[in-house]
Tab-separated table of C-alpha atoms in Angstrom:
chain	number	residue	atom	x	y	z
A	1	MET	CA	-11.499	17.549	21.361
A	2	GLU	CA	-15.045	18.701	20.865
A	3	TYR	CA	-17.858	16.207	20.490
A	4	ALA	CA	-19.124	17.658	17.211
A	5	PHE	CA	-15.719	17.003	15.645
A	6	VAL	CA	-15.674	13.378	16.808
A	7	LEU	CA	-19.264	12.850	15.649
A	8	GLU	CA	-18.509	14.432	12.274
A	9	LYS	CA	-15.495	12.192	11.678
A	10	LEU	CA	-17.383	9.130	12.901
A	11	ILE	CA	-20.192	9.764	10.428
A	12	LEU	CA	-17.685	10.387	7.642
A	13	VAL	CA	-15.784	7.160	8.373
A	14	THR	CA	-19.016	5.150	8.504
A	15	VAL	CA	-20.308	6.617	5.265
A	16	ILE	CA	-17.017	6.041	3.447
A	17	PHE	CA	-16.795	2.485	4.747
A	18	LEU	CA	-20.370	1.694	3.658
A	19	ILE	CA	-19.779	3.258	0.245
A	20	THR	CA	-16.573	1.241	-0.093
A	21	LEU	CA	-18.383	-1.993	0.711
A	22	GLY	CA	-21.284	-1.102	-1.588
A	23	ILE	CA	-18.991	-0.281	-4.491
A	24	ALA	CA	-16.941	-3.434	-3.900
A	25	ALA	CA	-20.126	-5.541	-3.888
A	26	TYR	CA	-21.493	-3.980	-7.051
A	27	SER	CA	-18.072	-4.146	-8.733
A	28	THR	CA	-18.529	-7.922	-8.828
A	29	LEU	CA	-21.765	-7.439	-10.767
A	30	ALA	CA	-20.195	-4.755	-12.985
A	31	GLU	CA	-17.272	-7.063	-13.723
A	32	ARG	CA	-19.580	-9.812	-14.947
A	33	LYS	CA	-21.777	-7.401	-16.878
A	34	ILE	CA	-18.750	-5.832	-18.606
A	35	ALA	CA	-17.302	-9.263	-19.332
A	36	GLY	CA	-20.645	-10.179	-20.881
A	37	PHE	CA	-20.742	-6.973	-22.915
A	38	ILE	CA	-17.197	-7.427	-24.225
A	39	GLN	CA	-17.768	-11.081	-25.094
A	40	GLY	CA	-21.186	-10.458	-26.694
A	41	ARG	CA	-23.182	-12.068	-23.858
A	42	VAL	CA	-25.847	-10.753	-21.498
A	43	GLY	CA	-24.175	-11.416	-18.150
A	44	PRO	CA	-26.151	-12.095	-14.952
A	45	HIS	CA	-29.762	-10.989	-15.427
A	46	ARG	CA	-31.979	-13.345	-13.408
A	47	ALA	CA	-31.790	-11.854	-9.888
A	48	GLY	CA	-33.830	-8.672	-10.078
A	49	PRO	CA	-33.869	-6.163	-12.936
A	50	TRP	CA	-30.526	-6.248	-14.818
A	51	GLY	CA	-29.255	-8.671	-12.202
A	52	MET	CA	-29.289	-5.963	-9.529
A	53	PHE	CA	-29.615	-8.456	-6.658
A	54	GLN	CA	-26.853	-10.752	-7.858
A	55	PRO	CA	-24.258	-9.371	-5.343
A	56	LEU	CA	-26.731	-10.000	-2.489
A	57	ALA	CA	-27.304	-13.546	-3.692
A	58	ASP	CA	-23.548	-14.119	-4.015
A	59	GLY	CA	-22.936	-12.680	-0.551
A	60	GLY	CA	-25.623	-14.915	0.945
A	61	LYS	CA	-24.128	-17.926	-0.801
A	62	MET	CA	-20.660	-17.106	0.581
A	63	PHE	CA	-22.064	-16.804	4.115
A	64	PHE	CA	-23.895	-20.109	4.138
A	65	LYS	CA	-21.239	-22.242	2.440
A	66	GLU	CA	-19.346	-24.678	4.593
A	67	GLU	CA	-16.099	-23.298	5.980
A	68	ILE	CA	-13.296	-25.743	5.433
A	69	ILE	CA	-10.011	-25.354	7.305
A	70	PRO	CA	-7.458	-27.888	6.068
A	71	ALA	CA	-6.316	-30.297	8.794
A	72	GLU	CA	-2.588	-29.743	8.207
A	73	SER	CA	-2.886	-25.967	7.950
A	74	ASN	CA	-1.973	-23.359	10.503
A	75	ARG	CA	-5.390	-22.535	11.949
A	76	PHE	CA	-4.779	-19.063	13.346
A	77	LEU	CA	-2.825	-17.739	10.375
A	78	PHE	CA	-5.288	-19.359	7.978
A	79	ILE	CA	-8.024	-17.125	9.413
A	80	ALA	CA	-5.702	-14.126	9.867
A	81	GLY	CA	-4.788	-14.069	6.146
A	82	PRO	CA	-8.131	-12.996	4.645
A	83	SER	CA	-8.881	-10.733	7.639
A	84	LEU	CA	-5.601	-8.914	7.101
A	85	ALA	CA	-6.275	-8.615	3.366
A	86	LEU	CA	-9.655	-6.999	4.050
A	87	LEU	CA	-8.222	-4.714	6.759
A	88	THR	CA	-5.300	-3.369	4.738
A	89	ALA	CA	-7.567	-2.834	1.743
A	90	SER	CA	-10.027	-0.732	3.743
A	91	ILE	CA	-7.682	1.601	5.660
A	92	GLY	CA	-6.244	3.201	2.519
A	93	SER	CA	-9.283	5.425	1.978
A	94	ALA	CA	-8.642	7.400	5.202
A	95	VAL	CA	-6.486	10.093	3.618
A	96	ILE	CA	-8.359	10.631	0.348
A	97	PRO	CA	-10.019	14.057	0.062
A	98	TRP	CA	-13.535	13.319	-1.183
A	99	GLY	CA	-14.499	16.919	-1.829
A	100	ARG	CA	-14.050	20.575	-0.981
A	101	ALA	CA	-15.042	21.651	2.509
A	102	LEU	CA	-18.790	21.993	3.092
A	103	THR	CA	-20.096	24.917	5.147
A	104	ILE	CA	-23.238	24.120	7.112
A	105	GLY	CA	-24.515	26.658	9.621
A	106	GLY	CA	-21.167	28.453	9.885
A	107	ARG	CA	-19.328	25.195	10.520
A	108	THR	CA	-16.739	23.984	8.028
A	109	ILE	CA	-16.814	20.264	7.408
A	110	GLU	CA	-13.815	18.737	5.680
A	111	LEU	CA	-14.779	15.821	3.444
A	112	GLN	CA	-11.607	13.972	4.343
A	113	VAL	CA	-11.097	11.713	7.334
A	114	THR	CA	-7.616	12.977	8.122
A	115	ASP	CA	-5.122	15.188	6.372
A	116	ILE	CA	-1.761	13.912	7.558
A	117	ASN	CA	1.110	15.719	5.890
A	118	VAL	CA	2.622	12.439	4.690
A	119	GLY	CA	-0.659	11.267	3.126
A	120	LEU	CA	0.890	10.038	-0.098
A	121	LEU	CA	3.474	7.976	1.776
A	122	TYR	CA	0.707	6.598	3.993
A	123	ILE	CA	-1.097	5.292	0.891
A	124	PHE	CA	2.186	3.820	-0.273
A	125	GLY	CA	2.710	2.131	3.093
A	126	VAL	CA	-0.782	0.648	3.124
A	127	VAL	CA	-0.287	-0.674	-0.395
A	128	SER	CA	2.968	-2.317	0.637
A	129	LEU	CA	1.214	-3.979	3.596
A	130	GLY	CA	-1.478	-5.403	1.322
A	131	VAL	CA	0.676	-8.338	0.333
A	132	TYR	CA	0.820	-9.742	3.888
A	133	GLY	CA	-2.746	-11.046	3.781
A	134	ILE	CA	-2.003	-12.996	0.620
A	135	MET	CA	1.378	-14.233	1.860
A	136	ILE	CA	0.148	-15.354	5.271
A	137	GLY	CA	-2.974	-16.962	3.847
A	138	GLY	CA	-1.029	-18.733	1.136
A	139	TRP	CA	1.628	-20.030	3.500
A	140	ALA	CA	-0.817	-21.120	6.212
A	141	SER	CA	-2.806	-23.208	3.694
A	142	ASN	CA	0.054	-25.721	3.610
A	143	ASN	CA	-0.511	-26.351	-0.083
A	144	LYS	CA	2.166	-26.063	-2.738
A	145	TYR	CA	-0.054	-24.117	-5.133
A	146	SER	CA	-1.027	-21.671	-2.406
A	147	LEU	CA	2.624	-21.237	-1.449
A	148	MET	CA	3.605	-20.609	-5.078
A	149	GLY	CA	0.836	-18.017	-5.341
A	150	ALA	CA	1.954	-16.323	-2.124
A	151	ILE	CA	5.578	-16.201	-3.233
A	152	ARG	CA	4.614	-14.806	-6.616
A	153	ALA	CA	2.509	-12.141	-4.937
A	154	ALA	CA	5.415	-11.144	-2.693
A	155	SER	CA	7.983	-10.830	-5.449
A	156	GLN	CA	5.553	-9.091	-7.787
A	157	ASN	CA	4.537	-6.503	-5.203
A	158	ILE	CA	8.117	-5.794	-4.148
A	159	SER	CA	9.192	-5.334	-7.768
A	160	TYR	CA	6.381	-3.000	-8.735
A	161	GLU	CA	6.482	-0.982	-5.517
A	162	ILE	CA	9.898	0.354	-6.535
A	163	ALA	CA	8.671	1.608	-9.899
A	164	MET	CA	5.563	3.021	-8.238
A	165	GLY	CA	7.607	4.906	-5.655
A	166	LEU	CA	9.925	6.327	-8.307
A	167	SER	CA	6.972	7.451	-10.438
A	168	ILE	CA	5.500	9.238	-7.407
A	169	ILE	CA	8.799	11.088	-6.829
A	170	ALA	CA	8.483	12.821	-10.205
A	171	LEU	CA	4.945	13.831	-9.279
A	172	LEU	CA	6.146	15.132	-5.914
A	173	MET	CA	8.735	17.309	-7.624
A	174	VAL	CA	5.876	19.063	-9.438
A	175	THR	CA	3.447	19.319	-6.524
A	176	GLY	CA	5.937	19.998	-3.737
A	177	THR	CA	3.677	18.466	-1.081
A	178	LEU	CA	2.909	15.002	0.249
A	179	SER	CA	-0.534	15.936	1.519
A	180	LEU	CA	-3.312	14.591	-0.710
A	181	LYS	CA	-5.488	17.554	0.233
A	182	GLY	CA	-2.763	19.912	-0.969
A	183	ILE	CA	-2.297	17.965	-4.194
A	184	ALA	CA	-6.040	18.015	-4.903
A	185	ALA	CA	-6.284	21.727	-4.126
A	186	GLN	CA	-3.428	22.501	-6.545
A	187	GLN	CA	-5.360	20.987	-9.443
A	188	ASP	CA	-8.126	23.556	-9.057
A	189	GLY	CA	-10.421	23.879	-12.078
A	190	PHE	CA	-9.091	22.567	-15.344
A	191	TRP	CA	-7.071	25.292	-17.032
A	192	ALA	CA	-4.805	27.933	-15.532
A	193	ASP	CA	-1.725	29.921	-16.671
A	194	GLY	CA	-1.852	28.544	-20.218
A	195	TRP	CA	-1.758	24.853	-19.306
A	196	PHE	CA	-3.993	22.169	-17.794
A	197	THR	CA	-3.975	22.085	-14.013
A	198	TRP	CA	-4.472	18.328	-13.728
A	199	ASN	CA	-1.278	16.464	-12.999
A	200	VAL	CA	-1.808	13.906	-15.755
A	201	PHE	CA	-1.020	16.640	-18.288
A	202	LYS	CA	2.068	17.680	-16.328
A	203	GLN	CA	3.372	14.166	-15.626
A	204	PRO	CA	1.937	11.813	-18.283
A	205	LEU	CA	4.797	9.297	-18.075
A	206	SER	CA	4.537	9.200	-14.288
A	207	PHE	CA	0.809	8.446	-14.614
A	208	LEU	CA	1.434	5.651	-17.130
A	209	ILE	CA	3.959	3.977	-14.807
A	210	PHE	CA	1.685	4.483	-11.818
A	211	ILE	CA	-1.340	2.883	-13.456
A	212	VAL	CA	0.670	-0.146	-14.629
A	213	CYS	CA	2.018	-0.571	-11.098
A	214	ALA	CA	-1.485	-0.135	-9.654
A	215	PHE	CA	-2.665	-3.035	-11.805
A	216	ALA	CA	0.227	-5.120	-10.514
A	217	GLU	CA	-0.349	-4.156	-6.866
A	218	CYS	CA	-4.055	-5.038	-7.109
A	219	ASN	CA	-3.166	-8.402	-8.693
A	220	ARG	CA	-5.432	-7.622	-11.622
A	221	THR	CA	-5.039	-9.057	-15.099
A	222	PRO	CA	-2.596	-8.872	-16.895
A	223	PHE	CA	-0.674	-9.187	-13.602
A	224	ASP	CA	-2.825	-11.773	-11.794
A	225	LEU	CA	0.030	-14.276	-11.595
A	226	PRO	CA	-0.612	-15.016	-7.877
A	227	GLU	CA	-3.915	-16.682	-8.763
A	228	SER	CA	-3.363	-17.749	-12.370
A	229	GLU	CA	-5.878	-20.571	-12.590
A	230	ASN	CA	-4.310	-22.532	-15.433
A	231	GLU	CA	-1.020	-23.004	-13.547
A	232	LEU	CA	-1.814	-22.790	-9.835
A	233	VAL	CA	-5.455	-24.011	-9.504
A	234	ALA	CA	-6.493	-20.762	-7.771
A	235	GLY	CA	-3.160	-19.559	-6.397
A	236	TYR	CA	-3.083	-18.275	-2.842
A	237	HIS	CA	-6.792	-18.937	-2.178
A	238	THR	CA	-6.872	-22.531	-3.419
A	239	GLU	CA	-7.747	-23.898	0.039
A	240	TYR	CA	-10.202	-21.169	0.951
A	241	SER	CA	-13.956	-21.536	0.856
A	242	GLY	CA	-17.021	-19.738	2.104
A	243	PHE	CA	-16.689	-16.303	3.572
A	244	LYS	CA	-12.912	-16.384	3.886
A	245	LEU	CA	-12.688	-16.760	0.105
A	246	GLY	CA	-15.242	-13.960	-0.116
A	247	ALA	CA	-12.982	-11.760	2.023
A	248	PHE	CA	-10.063	-12.276	-0.369
A	249	LEU	CA	-12.187	-11.491	-3.420
A	250	PHE	CA	-13.760	-8.520	-1.669
A	251	ALA	CA	-10.341	-7.166	-0.718
A	252	GLU	CA	-9.354	-7.206	-4.390
A	253	TYR	CA	-12.358	-5.055	-5.343
A	254	ILE	CA	-11.794	-2.668	-2.430
A	255	ASN	CA	-8.167	-2.331	-3.522
A	256	MET	CA	-9.385	-1.494	-7.011
A	257	PHE	CA	-11.735	1.164	-5.642
A	258	VAL	CA	-9.075	2.749	-3.420
A	259	SER	CA	-6.424	2.765	-6.119
A	260	SER	CA	-8.931	4.299	-8.549
A	261	ALA	CA	-9.615	7.008	-5.968
A	262	VAL	CA	-5.868	7.582	-5.499
A	263	MET	CA	-5.261	7.812	-9.240
A	264	SER	CA	-8.166	10.253	-9.659
A	265	THR	CA	-6.856	12.396	-6.806
A	266	LEU	CA	-3.200	12.377	-7.790
A	267	TYR	CA	-3.471	12.712	-11.540
A	268	PHE	CA	-7.027	13.533	-12.628
A	269	GLY	CA	-7.806	16.516	-10.465
A	270	GLY	CA	-9.614	14.713	-7.653
A	271	TYR	CA	-12.847	16.528	-6.896
A	272	ASN	CA	-12.097	19.311	-9.395
A	273	PHE	CA	-13.994	19.581	-12.628
A	274	PRO	CA	-13.800	22.024	-15.572
A	275	PHE	CA	-15.471	25.437	-15.215
A	276	MET	CA	-16.190	24.776	-11.524
A	277	HIS	CA	-15.827	28.466	-10.647
A	278	ASP	CA	-17.502	29.871	-13.761
A	279	LEU	CA	-20.982	28.437	-13.261
A	280	GLY	CA	-21.962	30.956	-10.587
A	281	LEU	CA	-22.949	28.257	-8.085
A	282	SER	CA	-22.594	28.515	-4.335
A	283	GLU	CA	-19.596	26.908	-2.628
A	284	ASN	CA	-21.641	24.050	-1.158
A	285	VAL	CA	-23.149	23.113	-4.529
A	286	VAL	CA	-19.677	23.160	-6.091
A	287	ALA	CA	-18.448	20.920	-3.268
A	288	ILE	CA	-21.255	18.393	-3.804
A	289	LEU	CA	-20.773	18.442	-7.587
A	290	GLY	CA	-17.067	17.904	-6.891
A	291	VAL	CA	-17.811	14.750	-4.912
A	292	LEU	CA	-19.920	13.501	-7.827
A	293	ALA	CA	-17.102	14.382	-10.255
A	294	LEU	CA	-14.610	12.420	-8.147
A	295	PHE	CA	-16.900	9.397	-8.102
A	296	ALA	CA	-17.412	9.658	-11.866
A	297	LYS	CA	-13.631	9.518	-12.288
A	298	ILE	CA	-13.378	6.596	-9.858
A	299	PHE	CA	-16.068	4.666	-11.740
A	300	PHE	CA	-14.232	5.307	-14.987
A	301	PHE	CA	-11.030	3.855	-13.544
A	302	ILE	CA	-12.863	0.821	-12.144
A	303	PHE	CA	-14.341	0.318	-15.610
A	304	PHE	CA	-10.839	0.679	-17.044
A	305	PHE	CA	-9.550	-2.039	-14.703
A	306	MET	CA	-12.300	-4.359	-15.962
A	307	TRP	CA	-11.892	-3.337	-19.584
A	308	ILE	CA	-8.199	-4.284	-19.411
A	309	ARG	CA	-9.020	-7.577	-17.701
A	310	TRP	CA	-11.194	-8.766	-20.579
A	311	THR	CA	-8.883	-7.394	-23.270
A	312	ILE	CA	-5.261	-8.229	-22.450
A	313	PRO	CA	-4.096	-11.780	-21.660
A	314	ARG	CA	-1.922	-12.591	-18.665
A	315	PHE	CA	1.834	-12.037	-18.755
A	316	ARG	CA	4.322	-14.843	-18.384
A	317	TYR	CA	6.304	-14.633	-15.150
A	318	ASP	CA	9.606	-13.637	-16.791
A	319	GLN	CA	7.801	-11.016	-18.876
A	320	LEU	CA	6.332	-9.588	-15.684
A	321	MET	CA	9.757	-9.286	-14.046
A	322	ASN	CA	11.362	-7.859	-17.201
A	323	LEU	CA	8.646	-5.235	-17.512
A	324	GLY	CA	9.024	-4.221	-13.879
A	325	TRP	CA	12.791	-4.141	-13.519
A	326	LYS	CA	14.055	-3.427	-17.027
A	327	THR	CA	11.373	-1.124	-18.409
A	328	LEU	CA	9.376	0.645	-15.710
A	329	ILE	CA	12.183	1.403	-13.231
A	330	PRO	CA	14.565	2.927	-15.853
A	331	LEU	CA	11.630	4.860	-17.345
A	332	ALA	CA	10.685	6.194	-13.912
A	333	ILE	CA	14.285	7.262	-13.195
A	334	ALA	CA	14.508	8.937	-16.620
A	335	ASN	CA	11.254	10.727	-15.829
A	336	ILE	CA	12.727	12.069	-12.587
A	337	VAL	CA	15.836	13.321	-14.408
A	338	ILE	CA	13.791	14.951	-17.189
A	339	THR	CA	11.475	16.593	-14.657
A	340	GLY	CA	14.489	17.878	-12.728
A	341	ILE	CA	16.117	19.357	-15.846
A	342	TRP	CA	12.842	20.902	-16.984
A	343	MET	CA	12.198	22.459	-13.599
A	344	THR	CA	15.723	23.867	-13.460
A	345	VAL	CA	15.525	25.319	-16.983
A	346	LYS	CA	12.083	26.822	-16.391
A	347	ASP	CA	13.222	28.018	-12.946
A	348	LEU	CA	10.218	26.479	-11.178
A	349	ILE	CA	11.958	25.436	-7.972
B	1	MET	CA	2.554	9.197	28.893
B	2	ASN	CA	0.341	6.207	29.682
B	3	LEU	CA	0.134	5.521	25.970
B	4	PHE	CA	3.926	5.536	25.820
B	5	TYR	CA	4.177	2.903	28.582
B	6	LEU	CA	1.580	0.717	26.889
B	7	ILE	CA	3.375	0.883	23.525
B	8	ALA	CA	6.781	0.394	25.158
B	9	PHE	CA	5.451	-2.687	26.954
B	10	LEU	CA	4.088	-4.047	23.672
B	11	SER	CA	7.428	-3.401	21.931
B	12	VAL	CA	9.349	-5.330	24.553
B	13	PHE	CA	6.732	-8.092	24.719
B	14	PHE	CA	6.674	-8.738	20.982
B	15	SER	CA	10.440	-8.500	20.613
B	16	LEU	CA	10.745	-11.177	23.308
B	17	LEU	CA	8.268	-13.306	21.378
B	18	VAL	CA	10.483	-12.904	18.293
B	19	ILE	CA	13.300	-14.614	20.191
B	20	PHE	CA	11.283	-17.249	21.991
B	21	SER	CA	9.016	-18.564	19.223
B	22	LYS	CA	10.257	-21.816	17.716
B	23	ASN	CA	8.805	-21.315	14.260
B	24	PRO	CA	10.881	-18.813	12.201
B	25	VAL	CA	7.808	-17.620	10.292
B	26	TYR	CA	6.161	-16.716	13.621
B	27	SER	CA	9.349	-14.887	14.595
B	28	VAL	CA	9.128	-12.744	11.470
B	29	LEU	CA	5.451	-12.014	12.060
B	30	TYR	CA	6.208	-10.927	15.636
B	31	LEU	CA	9.061	-8.803	14.306
B	32	ILE	CA	6.582	-7.081	11.980
B	33	ILE	CA	4.358	-6.248	14.956
B	34	THR	CA	7.440	-4.977	16.833
B	35	PHE	CA	8.254	-2.651	13.954
B	36	PHE	CA	4.665	-1.485	13.973
B	37	THR	CA	4.978	-0.492	17.627
B	38	PHE	CA	8.162	1.407	16.705
B	39	THR	CA	6.119	3.288	14.117
B	40	ILE	CA	3.703	4.298	16.867
B	41	HIS	CA	6.659	5.485	18.978
B	42	TYR	CA	7.790	7.736	16.130
B	43	VAL	CA	4.272	9.135	15.760
B	44	LEU	CA	4.209	9.871	19.494
B	45	LEU	CA	7.497	11.757	19.072
B	46	ASN	CA	5.863	13.808	16.263
B	47	ALA	CA	8.353	12.358	13.762
B	48	GLN	CA	5.794	11.637	11.068
B	49	PHE	CA	8.233	11.185	8.230
B	50	LEU	CA	10.406	8.758	10.147
B	51	ALA	CA	7.272	6.871	11.220
B	52	ILE	CA	5.956	6.412	7.725
B	53	VAL	CA	9.372	5.549	6.301
B	54	ASN	CA	9.848	2.943	9.023
B	55	PHE	CA	6.399	1.648	8.094
B	56	ILE	CA	7.152	1.407	4.370
B	57	VAL	CA	10.755	0.246	4.438
B	58	TYR	CA	10.808	-2.130	7.410
B	59	MET	CA	7.243	-3.397	7.570
B	60	GLY	CA	6.408	-3.146	3.899
B	61	ALA	CA	9.603	-4.122	2.130
B	62	ILE	CA	12.314	-5.743	4.258
B	63	MET	CA	9.955	-7.936	6.265
B	64	VAL	CA	8.199	-9.084	3.079
B	65	LEU	CA	11.575	-10.246	1.818
B	66	PHE	CA	12.332	-11.992	5.141
B	67	LEU	CA	8.979	-13.739	5.023
B	68	PHE	CA	9.549	-14.597	1.367
B	69	VAL	CA	12.866	-16.308	2.097
B	70	LEU	CA	11.563	-18.162	5.157
B	71	MET	CA	8.499	-19.392	3.281
B	72	LEU	CA	10.725	-20.675	0.484
B	73	LEU	CA	12.982	-22.482	2.959
B	74	ASN	CA	9.969	-23.642	5.006
B	75	LEU	CA	12.157	-24.430	8.010
B	76	ASN	CA	10.868	-26.803	10.663
B	77	LYS	CA	12.360	-28.793	13.482
B	78	ASP	CA	13.545	-31.661	11.293
B	79	SER	CA	15.513	-29.515	8.882
B	80	GLU	CA	16.933	-27.161	11.490
B	81	PRO	CA	20.713	-27.513	11.579
B	82	LEU	CA	22.036	-28.818	14.913
B	83	LYS	CA	24.171	-26.301	16.713
B	84	SER	CA	27.168	-27.455	18.701
B	85	ASN	CA	27.686	-26.382	22.296
B	86	ILE	CA	30.691	-24.223	21.388
B	87	VAL	CA	28.517	-22.127	19.073
B	88	LYS	CA	25.908	-21.767	21.822
B	89	ILE	CA	28.521	-20.658	24.389
B	90	ALA	CA	30.031	-18.214	21.897
B	91	GLY	CA	26.555	-16.795	21.294
B	92	VAL	CA	25.938	-16.331	25.009
B	93	VAL	CA	29.303	-14.593	25.497
B	94	ALA	CA	28.714	-12.299	22.502
B	95	GLY	CA	25.228	-11.449	23.754
B	96	MET	CA	26.532	-10.660	27.221
B	97	CYS	CA	29.215	-8.388	25.743
B	98	LEU	CA	26.532	-6.520	23.817
B	99	LEU	CA	24.413	-6.223	26.954
B	100	VAL	CA	27.347	-4.804	28.969
B	101	THR	CA	28.148	-2.306	26.215
B	102	LEU	CA	24.538	-1.186	25.926
B	103	ALA	CA	24.101	-0.914	29.688
B	104	GLY	CA	27.311	1.116	29.936
B	105	SER	CA	26.318	3.499	27.174
B	106	VAL	CA	22.821	3.951	28.621
B	107	LYS	CA	24.345	4.716	32.018
B	108	ALA	CA	26.672	7.280	30.454
B	109	LEU	CA	23.680	9.158	29.068
B	110	ASN	CA	22.587	12.206	30.961
B	111	VAL	CA	19.129	10.966	31.922
B	112	SER	CA	18.398	13.637	34.522
B	113	ASP	CA	17.985	16.205	31.760
B	114	PRO	CA	14.592	15.581	30.077
B	115	LEU	CA	14.817	15.925	26.344
B	116	VAL	CA	13.100	19.087	25.209
B	117	LEU	CA	13.453	19.746	21.530
B	118	LYS	CA	14.082	23.320	20.466
B	119	ASN	CA	11.747	22.754	17.531
B	120	PRO	CA	9.101	20.069	18.119
B	121	ASP	CA	8.161	20.098	14.427
B	122	ILE	CA	11.606	18.928	13.334
B	123	GLY	CA	10.194	15.509	12.404
B	124	LEU	CA	7.822	16.890	9.778
B	125	VAL	CA	8.836	16.286	6.177
B	126	GLN	CA	9.555	19.868	5.245
B	127	ASN	CA	11.773	20.645	8.226
B	128	LEU	CA	13.573	17.334	8.054
B	129	GLY	CA	14.263	17.816	4.337
B	130	LYS	CA	15.678	21.282	4.903
B	131	VAL	CA	17.953	20.059	7.680
B	132	LEU	CA	19.131	17.085	5.612
B	133	PHE	CA	19.884	19.110	2.505
B	134	LYS	CA	21.357	22.180	4.189
B	135	ASP	CA	23.081	21.285	7.458
B	136	PHE	CA	23.875	17.632	6.844
B	137	LEU	CA	24.291	17.509	3.066
B	138	LEU	CA	27.708	15.816	3.061
B	139	PRO	CA	26.856	12.954	5.476
B	140	PHE	CA	23.583	12.465	3.589
B	141	GLU	CA	25.328	12.132	0.217
B	142	VAL	CA	28.042	9.897	1.676
B	143	SER	CA	25.426	7.530	3.074
B	144	SER	CA	23.696	7.450	-0.314
B	145	ILE	CA	27.005	6.425	-1.915
B	146	LEU	CA	27.288	3.687	0.711
B	147	LEU	CA	23.846	2.396	-0.218
B	148	LEU	CA	24.700	2.569	-3.911
B	149	ALA	CA	27.859	0.556	-3.288
B	150	ALA	CA	25.830	-2.062	-1.416
B	151	MET	CA	23.376	-2.247	-4.312
B	152	VAL	CA	26.124	-2.660	-6.917
B	153	GLY	CA	27.712	-5.312	-4.711
B	154	ALA	CA	24.441	-7.238	-4.472
B	155	VAL	CA	23.993	-7.151	-8.247
B	156	LEU	CA	27.575	-8.357	-8.748
B	157	LEU	CA	27.092	-11.239	-6.301
B	158	ALA	CA	23.821	-12.251	-7.949
B	159	LYS	CA	25.356	-12.362	-11.425
B	160	LYS	CA	25.898	-15.951	-12.475
B	161	ASP	CA	29.236	-15.451	-14.194
B	162	PRO	CA	31.185	-12.545	-12.706
B	163	LYS	CA	33.788	-12.686	-15.490
B	164	LYS	CA	31.254	-11.628	-18.096
B	165	VAL	CA	30.306	-8.370	-16.360
């Protein structure tokens, strides 16, 4: 283990973590700005130009608010809940390839923290852990609304994980690898062999199921049943205040960022962009432009999350379960069968 | 090797906590940590696929359901059903039988021969998939039928009126 390698990875992890936190903080501002835009309002605009300092003001407010731990609650688990939510949200970004390898002074630097060969399953595992923070926090609050929110979160995540896993299987049949680096590298450029290289054009149904499930796993509207305010006060975080509430809200935005990155990598070509090899640029410039392209895609998906939130009303609970079990899972299985038949007929195996 | 002993100690420690904690929700949380240490064991054995599947299925899915049920029941000391002495004695005898069986089978193992795999990469997805679908195709398919039967059975049990199936 050479020191340069450790240093390189350490810098990469730090940078990614800071970017994640920065994007999560400014997502709160973007959410309010987009809500304002869609509803014909201005949105926050007092703190700094265009409200640029609003996230800092909100963060400061969260820090200095009084922390209240309910007397009848379970003290340790009450604190563990939001911590776990923040932790599981942040570790997902470890396997995402942020760009092509950079070459500086004869040394190749991979813009990916680690390329484990089960990267896709790792993401899936982290997503499935995400519900523990909500469940533990909701249960430890010792409040019936919190408990209802926690139980809703658990059943919703379990239901949509199945459809998500099945939609990924169809994608895997096309890519033939579980490594996210491999999947991103396969979608090189934009057009090859008479068809688009990006997986969304090869597996559109799989992408549709995946994005619906991603909304459900992030507890975003129209699937924000765990915290539906007109039934459950504030759902699983009813009893939370101050920075612990901030941690829960922050975790939601980090989840949004990571799932946007995963969707961009799996289906929208990751760091690849059209004509990347035809511009006559050096490899390093292409790599940096690729990182920018990936972030442009991520920002689009974050915008899409917010766009949906202020457009589509919340589902009823039975509608949520019907959509998951009776629509998405059969569709995903049909997609697998169709993909299998198509690959056999075209002799692609 | 030191890492192995540390993780093995943690596995045993947390699995003991599963048994000894009074609150069932704590037991499940300790069980989750125990499964996490198992995941680390699999990683140490270079069985990445098994590790991640253990992570997803046991930690991510089955334990969520356990926690879900226990939270719904919200068991505490007052609502815990009293167990008679006969049940306790039967439990002790059954546990002892299991212990004797396990000890016997461990003793029968040939421990003097350290396990050296012919192919240390057998745990990687590609190799494991090839072995499963070439050498062990029949057992693999039979076990999938078993799982399917269990699933159909669960759906049948959950149906309110079995006559209207």
